[in-house]
């Protein structure tokens, strides 16, 4: 039975929420180093078509309700800008997701490995099956594959501002019965111990 994805609310980001049209901006000059005097830093923009929120739900809710948007709405810009405050979630952890055809290309001639990926038996990938979003027949969610090696953290303030301006789209939320398995698999992958060859 295909999953029925949840329609996102206009509240805090949720663990397992699927977003689209995220742009990551990287300075061309090495990160962490100040540019030489008088040198302006160029920015390289990278489009992430699909991303899934992996940060803990309780942290996201507290950050949203207690600090960032105590009024409960994101229609107005957050006035909160203290990045050093330890009571906030300064960055949201996101994992890239890809359509099946893009991931399948990585496994040409490796049928057994591809079958493991499709059935969530490969530790690096997680398949989100296609299904309806809410009760409307017209809202269909495509089959996507998360790649646990492709993660990044974006500033919370930037992500919420993108949502507020309708540039970052909130597509769906993975249902709780499926999100627990996804998150456990993700953090198991991150906590693996590398062994010498």
PDB file of N, CA and C in Angstrom, residues 14-109:
ATOM      1  N   UNK A  14       9.253  20.466   9.872  1.00  0.00           N
ATOM      2  CA  UNK A  14       9.093  19.193  10.572  1.00  0.00           C
ATOM      3  C   UNK A  14      10.140  18.200  10.101  1.00  0.00           C
ATOM      4  N   UNK A  15      10.559  17.341  10.996  1.00  0.00           N
ATOM      5  CA  UNK A  15      11.466  16.262  10.612  1.00  0.00           C
ATOM      6  C   UNK A  15      10.742  15.403   9.578  1.00  0.00           C
ATOM      7  N   UNK A  16      11.388  15.153   8.460  1.00  0.00           N
ATOM      8  CA  UNK A  16      10.763  14.391   7.385  1.00  0.00           C
ATOM      9  C   UNK A  16       9.978  15.246   6.414  1.00  0.00           C
ATOM     10  N   UNK A  17      10.049  16.568   6.561  1.00  0.00           N
ATOM     11  CA  UNK A  17       9.349  17.443   5.615  1.00  0.00           C
ATOM     12  C   UNK A  17      10.155  17.537   4.323  1.00  0.00           C
ATOM     13  N   UNK A  18       9.457  17.464   3.212  1.00  0.00           N
ATOM     14  CA  UNK A  18      10.084  17.488   1.904  1.00  0.00           C
ATOM     15  C   UNK A  18       9.940  18.891   1.320  1.00  0.00           C
ATOM     16  N   UNK A  19      11.080  19.462   0.956  1.00  0.00           N
ATOM     17  CA  UNK A  19      11.133  20.822   0.405  1.00  0.00           C
ATOM     18  C   UNK A  19      11.679  20.763  -1.010  1.00  0.00           C
ATOM     19  N   UNK A  20      11.343  21.776  -1.791  1.00  0.00           N
ATOM     20  CA  UNK A  20      11.892  21.852  -3.136  1.00  0.00           C
ATOM     21  C   UNK A  20      12.319  23.293  -3.424  1.00  0.00           C
ATOM     22  N   UNK A  21      13.183  23.412  -4.428  1.00  0.00           N
ATOM     23  CA  UNK A  21      13.700  24.712  -4.879  1.00  0.00           C
ATOM     24  C   UNK A  21      14.537  25.420  -3.813  1.00  0.00           C
ATOM     25  N   UNK A  22      15.491  24.698  -3.280  1.00  0.00           N
ATOM     26  CA  UNK A  22      16.424  25.279  -2.318  1.00  0.00           C
ATOM     27  C   UNK A  22      17.715  25.613  -3.062  1.00  0.00           C
ATOM     28  N   UNK A  23      18.226  26.792  -2.799  1.00  0.00           N
ATOM     29  CA  UNK A  23      19.490  27.211  -3.409  1.00  0.00           C
ATOM     30  C   UNK A  23      20.536  27.403  -2.313  1.00  0.00           C
ATOM     31  N   UNK A  24      21.639  26.727  -2.499  1.00  0.00           N
ATOM     32  CA  UNK A  24      22.774  26.835  -1.581  1.00  0.00           C
ATOM     33  C   UNK A  24      23.775  27.800  -2.209  1.00  0.00           C
ATOM     34  N   UNK A  25      24.250  28.740  -1.426  1.00  0.00           N
ATOM     35  CA  UNK A  25      25.198  29.736  -1.935  1.00  0.00           C
ATOM     36  C   UNK A  25      26.553  29.524  -1.256  1.00  0.00           C
ATOM     37  N   UNK A  26      27.551  29.254  -2.072  1.00  0.00           N
ATOM     38  CA  UNK A  26      28.903  29.003  -1.554  1.00  0.00           C
ATOM     39  C   UNK A  26      29.844  30.101  -2.015  1.00  0.00           C
ATOM     40  N   UNK A  27      30.623  30.651  -1.084  1.00  0.00           N
ATOM     41  CA  UNK A  27      31.627  31.633  -1.515  1.00  0.00           C
ATOM     42  C   UNK A  27      32.726  30.934  -2.312  1.00  0.00           C
ATOM     43  N   UNK A  28      33.177  31.584  -3.376  1.00  0.00           N
ATOM     44  CA  UNK A  28      34.241  31.009  -4.191  1.00  0.00           C
ATOM     45  C   UNK A  28      35.551  31.022  -3.409  1.00  0.00           C
ATOM     46  N   UNK A  29      35.749  32.069  -2.607  1.00  0.00           N
ATOM     47  CA  UNK A  29      36.937  32.128  -1.769  1.00  0.00           C
ATOM     48  C   UNK A  29      36.791  31.081  -0.666  1.00  0.00           C
ATOM     49  N   UNK A  30      37.867  30.403  -0.246  1.00  0.00           N
ATOM     50  CA  UNK A  30      37.756  29.323   0.744  1.00  0.00           C
ATOM     51  C   UNK A  30      36.983  29.740   2.000  1.00  0.00           C
ATOM     52  N   UNK A  31      36.038  28.912   2.374  1.00  0.00           N
ATOM     53  CA  UNK A  31      35.216  29.186   3.552  1.00  0.00           C
ATOM     54  C   UNK A  31      36.071  29.192   4.813  1.00  0.00           C
ATOM     55  N   UNK A  32      35.744  30.064   5.712  1.00  0.00           N
ATOM     56  CA  UNK A  32      36.472  30.132   6.978  1.00  0.00           C
ATOM     57  C   UNK A  32      37.647  31.088   6.945  1.00  0.00           C
ATOM     58  N   UNK A  33      38.060  31.487   5.756  1.00  0.00           N
ATOM     59  CA  UNK A  33      39.172  32.424   5.626  1.00  0.00           C
ATOM     60  C   UNK A  33      38.623  33.791   5.207  1.00  0.00           C
ATOM     61  N   UNK A  34      39.103  34.861   5.822  1.00  0.00           N
ATOM     62  CA  UNK A  34      38.645  36.181   5.374  1.00  0.00           C
ATOM     63  C   UNK A  34      39.261  36.506   4.019  1.00  0.00           C
ATOM     64  N   UNK A  35      38.479  37.109   3.114  1.00  0.00           N
ATOM     65  CA  UNK A  35      39.069  37.476   1.824  1.00  0.00           C
ATOM     66  C   UNK A  35      40.091  38.585   2.014  1.00  0.00           C
ATOM     67  N   UNK A  36      41.098  38.630   1.165  1.00  0.00           N
ATOM     68  CA  UNK A  36      42.090  39.707   1.261  1.00  0.00           C
ATOM     69  C   UNK A  36      41.414  41.062   1.135  1.00  0.00           C
ATOM     70  N   UNK A  37      42.031  42.080   1.713  1.00  0.00           N
ATOM     71  CA  UNK A  37      41.474  43.436   1.670  1.00  0.00           C
ATOM     72  C   UNK A  37      41.189  43.860   0.236  1.00  0.00           C
ATOM     73  N   UNK A  38      39.999  44.414   0.048  1.00  0.00           N
ATOM     74  CA  UNK A  38      39.620  44.931  -1.254  1.00  0.00           C
ATOM     75  C   UNK A  38      39.102  43.884  -2.229  1.00  0.00           C
ATOM     76  N   UNK A  39      39.139  42.601  -1.856  1.00  0.00           N
ATOM     77  CA  UNK A  39      38.672  41.546  -2.753  1.00  0.00           C
ATOM     78  C   UNK A  39      37.227  41.202  -2.409  1.00  0.00           C
ATOM     79  N   UNK A  40      36.346  41.364  -3.370  1.00  0.00           N
ATOM     80  CA  UNK A  40      34.959  40.970  -3.130  1.00  0.00           C
ATOM     81  C   UNK A  40      34.832  39.468  -3.375  1.00  0.00           C
ATOM     82  N   UNK A  41      33.991  38.834  -2.599  1.00  0.00           N
ATOM     83  CA  UNK A  41      33.833  37.392  -2.693  1.00  0.00           C
ATOM     84  C   UNK A  41      32.734  37.059  -3.684  1.00  0.00           C
ATOM     85  N   UNK A  42      33.045  36.202  -4.645  1.00  0.00           N
ATOM     86  CA  UNK A  42      32.039  35.731  -5.583  1.00  0.00           C
ATOM     87  C   UNK A  42      31.267  34.581  -4.946  1.00  0.00           C
ATOM     88  N   UNK A  43      30.030  34.416  -5.381  1.00  0.00           N
ATOM     89  CA  UNK A  43      29.163  33.380  -4.838  1.00  0.00           C
ATOM     90  C   UNK A  43      28.792  32.402  -5.944  1.00  0.00           C
ATOM     91  N   UNK A  44      28.905  31.114  -5.631  1.00  0.00           N
ATOM     92  CA  UNK A  44      28.478  30.050  -6.540  1.00  0.00           C
ATOM     93  C   UNK A  44      27.182  29.473  -5.987  1.00  0.00           C
ATOM     94  N   UNK A  45      26.102  29.511  -6.772  1.00  0.00           N
ATOM     95  CA  UNK A  45      24.796  29.025  -6.320  1.00  0.00           C
ATOM     96  C   UNK A  45      24.543  27.621  -6.850  1.00  0.00           C
ATOM     97  N   UNK A  46      24.057  26.757  -5.968  1.00  0.00           N
ATOM     98  CA  UNK A  46      23.755  25.370  -6.313  1.00  0.00           C
ATOM     99  C   UNK A  46      22.281  25.123  -6.025  1.00  0.00           C
ATOM    100  N   UNK A  47      21.558  24.634  -7.007  1.00  0.00           N
ATOM    101  CA  UNK A  47      20.127  24.341  -6.847  1.00  0.00           C
ATOM    102  C   UNK A  47      19.952  22.910  -6.351  1.00  0.00           C
ATOM    103  N   UNK A  48      19.160  22.760  -5.300  1.00  0.00           N
ATOM    104  CA  UNK A  48      18.778  21.450  -4.786  1.00  0.00           C
ATOM    105  C   UNK A  48      17.280  21.300  -5.055  1.00  0.00           C
ATOM    106  N   UNK A  49      16.941  20.437  -6.002  1.00  0.00           N
ATOM    107  CA  UNK A  49      15.531  20.325  -6.383  1.00  0.00           C
ATOM    108  C   UNK A  49      14.688  19.750  -5.242  1.00  0.00           C
ATOM    109  N   UNK A  50      15.184  18.708  -4.590  1.00  0.00           N
ATOM    110  CA  UNK A  50      14.443  18.059  -3.506  1.00  0.00           C
ATOM    111  C   UNK A  50      15.352  17.903  -2.295  1.00  0.00           C
ATOM    112  N   UNK A  51      14.848  18.255  -1.112  1.00  0.00           N
ATOM    113  CA  UNK A  51      15.590  18.033   0.127  1.00  0.00           C
ATOM    114  C   UNK A  51      14.599  17.632   1.215  1.00  0.00           C
ATOM    115  N   UNK A  52      15.098  16.846   2.166  1.00  0.00           N
ATOM    116  CA  UNK A  52      14.270  16.376   3.273  1.00  0.00           C
ATOM    117  C   UNK A  52      14.895  16.861   4.579  1.00  0.00           C
ATOM    118  N   UNK A  53      14.063  17.425   5.453  1.00  0.00           N
ATOM    119  CA  UNK A  53      14.519  17.932   6.750  1.00  0.00           C
ATOM    120  C   UNK A  53      14.845  16.746   7.655  1.00  0.00           C
ATOM    121  N   UNK A  54      16.063  16.762   8.236  1.00  0.00           N
ATOM    122  CA  UNK A  54      16.514  15.663   9.094  1.00  0.00           C
ATOM    123  C   UNK A  54      16.736  16.100  10.547  1.00  0.00           C
ATOM    124  N   UNK A  55      16.638  17.377  10.841  1.00  0.00           N
ATOM    125  CA  UNK A  55      16.833  17.874  12.207  1.00  0.00           C
ATOM    126  C   UNK A  55      15.732  17.345  13.126  1.00  0.00           C
ATOM    127  N   UNK A  56      16.019  17.188  14.420  1.00  0.00           N
ATOM    128  CA  UNK A  56      15.021  16.670  15.356  1.00  0.00           C
ATOM    129  C   UNK A  56      13.789  17.567  15.457  1.00  0.00           C
ATOM    130  N   UNK A  57      12.631  16.930  15.489  1.00  0.00           N
ATOM    131  CA  UNK A  57      11.354  17.628  15.525  1.00  0.00           C
ATOM    132  C   UNK A  57      11.213  18.545  16.733  1.00  0.00           C
ATOM    133  N   UNK A  58      11.583  18.055  17.922  1.00  0.00           N
ATOM    134  CA  UNK A  58      11.401  18.858  19.141  1.00  0.00           C
ATOM    135  C   UNK A  58      12.235  20.139  19.080  1.00  0.00           C
ATOM    136  N   UNK A  59      13.444  20.062  18.541  1.00  0.00           N
ATOM    137  CA  UNK A  59      14.286  21.257  18.414  1.00  0.00           C
ATOM    138  C   UNK A  59      13.675  22.257  17.441  1.00  0.00           C
ATOM    139  N   UNK A  60      13.165  21.764  16.326  1.00  0.00           N
ATOM    140  CA  UNK A  60      12.562  22.642  15.323  1.00  0.00           C
ATOM    141  C   UNK A  60      11.327  23.347  15.881  1.00  0.00           C
ATOM    142  N   UNK A  61      10.487  22.616  16.613  1.00  0.00           N
ATOM    143  CA  UNK A  61       9.271  23.210  17.176  1.00  0.00           C
ATOM    144  C   UNK A  61       9.598  24.267  18.228  1.00  0.00           C
ATOM    145  N   UNK A  62      10.547  23.973  19.120  1.00  0.00           N
ATOM    146  CA  UNK A  62      10.906  24.942  20.155  1.00  0.00           C
ATOM    147  C   UNK A  62      11.525  26.193  19.547  1.00  0.00           C
ATOM    148  N   UNK A  63      12.382  26.014  18.561  1.00  0.00           N
ATOM    149  CA  UNK A  63      13.011  27.147  17.883  1.00  0.00           C
ATOM    150  C   UNK A  63      11.946  28.043  17.249  1.00  0.00           C
ATOM    151  N   UNK A  64      10.976  27.440  16.602  1.00  0.00           N
ATOM    152  CA  UNK A  64       9.930  28.187  15.903  1.00  0.00           C
ATOM    153  C   UNK A  64       9.007  28.915  16.881  1.00  0.00           C
ATOM    154  N   UNK A  65       8.488  28.179  17.869  1.00  0.00           N
ATOM    155  CA  UNK A  65       7.440  28.714  18.749  1.00  0.00           C
ATOM    156  C   UNK A  65       7.976  29.627  19.848  1.00  0.00           C
ATOM    157  N   UNK A  66       9.117  29.310  20.401  1.00  0.00           N
ATOM    158  CA  UNK A  66       9.615  30.077  21.547  1.00  0.00           C
ATOM    159  C   UNK A  66      10.476  31.268  21.155  1.00  0.00           C
ATOM    160  N   UNK A  67      11.154  31.164  20.023  1.00  0.00           N
ATOM    161  CA  UNK A  67      12.145  32.181  19.705  1.00  0.00           C
ATOM    162  C   UNK A  67      11.856  32.896  18.394  1.00  0.00           C
ATOM    163  N   UNK A  68      11.775  32.134  17.321  1.00  0.00           N
ATOM    164  CA  UNK A  68      11.764  32.727  15.983  1.00  0.00           C
ATOM    165  C   UNK A  68      10.413  33.339  15.597  1.00  0.00           C
ATOM    166  N   UNK A  69       9.325  32.626  15.866  1.00  0.00           N
ATOM    167  CA  UNK A  69       7.985  33.088  15.490  1.00  0.00           C
ATOM    168  C   UNK A  69       7.012  32.860  16.644  1.00  0.00           C
ATOM    169  N   UNK A  70       7.169  33.567  17.747  1.00  0.00           N
ATOM    170  CA  UNK A  70       6.268  33.341  18.886  1.00  0.00           C
ATOM    171  C   UNK A  70       4.802  33.653  18.557  1.00  0.00           C
ATOM    172  N   UNK A  71       4.556  34.439  17.520  1.00  0.00           N
ATOM    173  CA  UNK A  71       3.182  34.728  17.113  1.00  0.00           C
ATOM    174  C   UNK A  71       2.570  33.543  16.363  1.00  0.00           C
ATOM    175  N   UNK A  72       3.406  32.541  16.000  1.00  0.00           N
ATOM    176  CA  UNK A  72       2.919  31.319  15.362  1.00  0.00           C
ATOM    177  C   UNK A  72       2.769  31.388  13.857  1.00  0.00           C
ATOM    178  N   UNK A  73       3.202  32.465  13.222  1.00  0.00           N
ATOM    179  CA  UNK A  73       3.051  32.621  11.773  1.00  0.00           C
ATOM    180  C   UNK A  73       4.384  33.034  11.161  1.00  0.00           C
ATOM    181  N   UNK A  74       4.568  32.639   9.897  1.00  0.00           N
ATOM    182  CA  UNK A  74       5.800  33.047   9.213  1.00  0.00           C
ATOM    183  C   UNK A  74       5.509  34.041   8.086  1.00  0.00           C
ATOM    184  N   UNK A  75       4.323  34.642   8.107  1.00  0.00           N
ATOM    185  CA  UNK A  75       3.985  35.634   7.075  1.00  0.00           C
ATOM    186  C   UNK A  75       4.826  36.895   7.214  1.00  0.00           C
ATOM    187  N   UNK A  76       5.303  37.158   8.423  1.00  0.00           N
ATOM    188  CA  UNK A  76       6.155  38.326   8.653  1.00  0.00           C
ATOM    189  C   UNK A  76       7.575  37.848   8.908  1.00  0.00           C
ATOM    190  N   UNK A  77       8.574  38.637   8.513  1.00  0.00           N
ATOM    191  CA  UNK A  77       9.960  38.209   8.727  1.00  0.00           C
ATOM    192  C   UNK A  77      10.263  38.008  10.210  1.00  0.00           C
ATOM    193  N   UNK A  78      11.094  37.024  10.483  1.00  0.00           N
ATOM    194  CA  UNK A  78      11.547  36.826  11.852  1.00  0.00           C
ATOM    195  C   UNK A  78      12.474  37.973  12.228  1.00  0.00           C
ATOM    196  N   UNK A  79      12.267  38.534  13.398  1.00  0.00           N
ATOM    197  CA  UNK A  79      13.133  39.618  13.850  1.00  0.00           C
ATOM    198  C   UNK A  79      14.330  39.070  14.611  1.00  0.00           C
ATOM    199  N   UNK A  80      14.355  37.758  14.769  1.00  0.00           N
ATOM    200  CA  UNK A  80      15.403  37.142  15.569  1.00  0.00           C
ATOM    201  C   UNK A  80      16.656  36.934  14.719  1.00  0.00           C
ATOM    202  N   UNK A  81      17.778  37.476  15.166  1.00  0.00           N
ATOM    203  CA  UNK A  81      19.010  37.373  14.374  1.00  0.00           C
ATOM    204  C   UNK A  81      20.237  36.977  15.191  1.00  0.00           C
ATOM    205  N   UNK A  82      20.074  36.606  16.454  1.00  0.00           N
ATOM    206  CA  UNK A  82      21.228  36.277  17.288  1.00  0.00           C
ATOM    207  C   UNK A  82      21.682  34.844  17.005  1.00  0.00           C
ATOM    208  N   UNK A  83      22.681  34.706  16.141  1.00  0.00           N
ATOM    209  CA  UNK A  83      23.155  33.375  15.750  1.00  0.00           C
ATOM    210  C   UNK A  83      23.898  32.659  16.872  1.00  0.00           C
ATOM    211  N   UNK A  84      24.304  33.380  17.899  1.00  0.00           N
ATOM    212  CA  UNK A  84      25.077  32.782  18.985  1.00  0.00           C
ATOM    213  C   UNK A  84      24.188  32.229  20.100  1.00  0.00           C
ATOM    214  N   UNK A  85      22.906  32.473  20.061  1.00  0.00           N
ATOM    215  CA  UNK A  85      21.988  32.025  21.104  1.00  0.00           C
ATOM    216  C   UNK A  85      21.886  30.503  21.066  1.00  0.00           C
ATOM    217  N   UNK A  86      22.213  29.866  22.177  1.00  0.00           N
ATOM    218  CA  UNK A  86      22.198  28.405  22.221  1.00  0.00           C
ATOM    219  C   UNK A  86      20.799  27.827  22.360  1.00  0.00           C
ATOM    220  N   UNK A  87      19.784  28.668  22.503  1.00  0.00           N
ATOM    221  CA  UNK A  87      18.408  28.186  22.588  1.00  0.00           C
ATOM    222  C   UNK A  87      17.753  28.050  21.215  1.00  0.00           C
ATOM    223  N   UNK A  88      18.480  28.334  20.163  1.00  0.00           N
ATOM    224  CA  UNK A  88      17.903  28.264  18.821  1.00  0.00           C
ATOM    225  C   UNK A  88      18.538  27.132  18.023  1.00  0.00           C
ATOM    226  N   UNK A  89      17.893  26.813  16.926  1.00  0.00           N
ATOM    227  CA  UNK A  89      18.463  25.917  15.927  1.00  0.00           C
ATOM    228  C   UNK A  89      19.038  26.835  14.855  1.00  0.00           C
ATOM    229  N   UNK A  90      20.343  27.054  14.917  1.00  0.00           N
ATOM    230  CA  UNK A  90      20.952  28.012  13.988  1.00  0.00           C
ATOM    231  C   UNK A  90      20.920  27.516  12.549  1.00  0.00           C
ATOM    232  N   UNK A  91      21.021  26.189  12.357  1.00  0.00           N
ATOM    233  CA  UNK A  91      21.022  25.594  11.028  1.00  0.00           C
ATOM    234  C   UNK A  91      20.095  24.379  11.008  1.00  0.00           C
ATOM    235  N   UNK A  92      19.434  24.165   9.883  1.00  0.00           N
ATOM    236  CA  UNK A  92      18.563  22.999   9.693  1.00  0.00           C
ATOM    237  C   UNK A  92      19.325  21.992   8.843  1.00  0.00           C
ATOM    238  N   UNK A  93      19.368  20.737   9.317  1.00  0.00           N
ATOM    239  CA  UNK A  93      20.048  19.671   8.596  1.00  0.00           C
ATOM    240  C   UNK A  93      19.117  19.113   7.524  1.00  0.00           C
ATOM    241  N   UNK A  94      19.615  19.070   6.292  1.00  0.00           N
ATOM    242  CA  UNK A  94      18.823  18.633   5.140  1.00  0.00           C
ATOM    243  C   UNK A  94      19.575  17.554   4.373  1.00  0.00           C
ATOM    244  N   UNK A  95      18.821  16.645   3.771  1.00  0.00           N
ATOM    245  CA  UNK A  95      19.415  15.582   2.957  1.00  0.00           C
ATOM    246  C   UNK A  95      18.848  15.681   1.544  1.00  0.00           C
ATOM    247  N   UNK A  96      19.727  15.589   0.554  1.00  0.00           N
ATOM    248  CA  UNK A  96      19.296  15.634  -0.842  1.00  0.00           C
ATOM    249  C   UNK A  96      18.501  14.379  -1.200  1.00  0.00           C
ATOM    250  N   UNK A  97      17.495  14.573  -2.051  1.00  0.00           N
ATOM    251  CA  UNK A  97      16.715  13.465  -2.590  1.00  0.00           C
ATOM    252  C   UNK A  97      16.661  13.621  -4.102  1.00  0.00           C
ATOM    253  N   UNK A  98      16.641  12.480  -4.790  1.00  0.00           N
ATOM    254  CA  UNK A  98      16.731  12.489  -6.250  1.00  0.00           C
ATOM    255  C   UNK A  98      15.661  11.598  -6.865  1.00  0.00           C
ATOM    256  N   UNK A  99      15.196  11.944  -8.069  1.00  0.00           N
ATOM    257  CA  UNK A  99      14.291  11.041  -8.789  1.00  0.00           C
ATOM    258  C   UNK A  99      14.992   9.716  -9.095  1.00  0.00           C
ATOM    259  N   UNK A 100      14.205   8.669  -9.256  1.00  0.00           N
ATOM    260  CA  UNK A 100      14.741   7.317  -9.438  1.00  0.00           C
ATOM    261  C   UNK A 100      15.699   7.219 -10.612  1.00  0.00           C
ATOM    262  N   UNK A 101      15.393   7.876 -11.745  1.00  0.00           N
ATOM    263  CA  UNK A 101      16.245   7.727 -12.922  1.00  0.00           C
ATOM    264  C   UNK A 101      17.656   8.261 -12.694  1.00  0.00           C
ATOM    265  N   UNK A 102      17.807   9.321 -11.897  1.00  0.00           N
ATOM    266  CA  UNK A 102      19.145   9.856 -11.621  1.00  0.00           C
ATOM    267  C   UNK A 102      19.960   8.913 -10.735  1.00  0.00           C
ATOM    268  N   UNK A 103      19.308   8.287  -9.774  1.00  0.00           N
ATOM    269  CA  UNK A 103      20.029   7.356  -8.884  1.00  0.00           C
ATOM    270  C   UNK A 103      20.310   6.050  -9.620  1.00  0.00           C
ATOM    271  N   UNK A 104      19.375   5.615 -10.437  1.00  0.00           N
ATOM    272  CA  UNK A 104      19.535   4.352 -11.184  1.00  0.00           C
ATOM    273  C   UNK A 104      20.781   4.393 -12.058  1.00  0.00           C
ATOM    274  N   UNK A 105      21.129   5.563 -12.598  1.00  0.00           N
ATOM    275  CA  UNK A 105      22.312   5.692 -13.455  1.00  0.00           C
ATOM    276  C   UNK A 105      23.596   5.316 -12.725  1.00  0.00           C
ATOM    277  N   UNK A 106      23.603   5.473 -11.409  1.00  0.00           N
ATOM    278  CA  UNK A 106      24.794   5.138 -10.627  1.00  0.00           C
ATOM    279  C   UNK A 106      25.026   3.633 -10.549  1.00  0.00           C
ATOM    280  N   UNK A 107      24.010   2.841 -10.908  1.00  0.00           N
ATOM    281  CA  UNK A 107      24.078   1.391 -10.711  1.00  0.00           C
ATOM    282  C   UNK A 107      23.912   0.620 -12.010  1.00  0.00           C
ATOM    283  N   UNK A 108      24.296   1.234 -13.124  1.00  0.00           N
ATOM    284  CA  UNK A 108      24.224   0.536 -14.406  1.00  0.00           C
ATOM    285  C   UNK A 108      25.158  -0.671 -14.354  1.00  0.00           C
ATOM    286  N   UNK A 109      24.624  -1.828 -14.689  1.00  0.00           N
ATOM    287  CA  UNK A 109      25.409  -3.067 -14.649  1.00  0.00           C
ATOM    288  C   UNK A 109      25.553  -3.661 -13.255  1.00  0.00           C
TER     289      UNK A 109
END
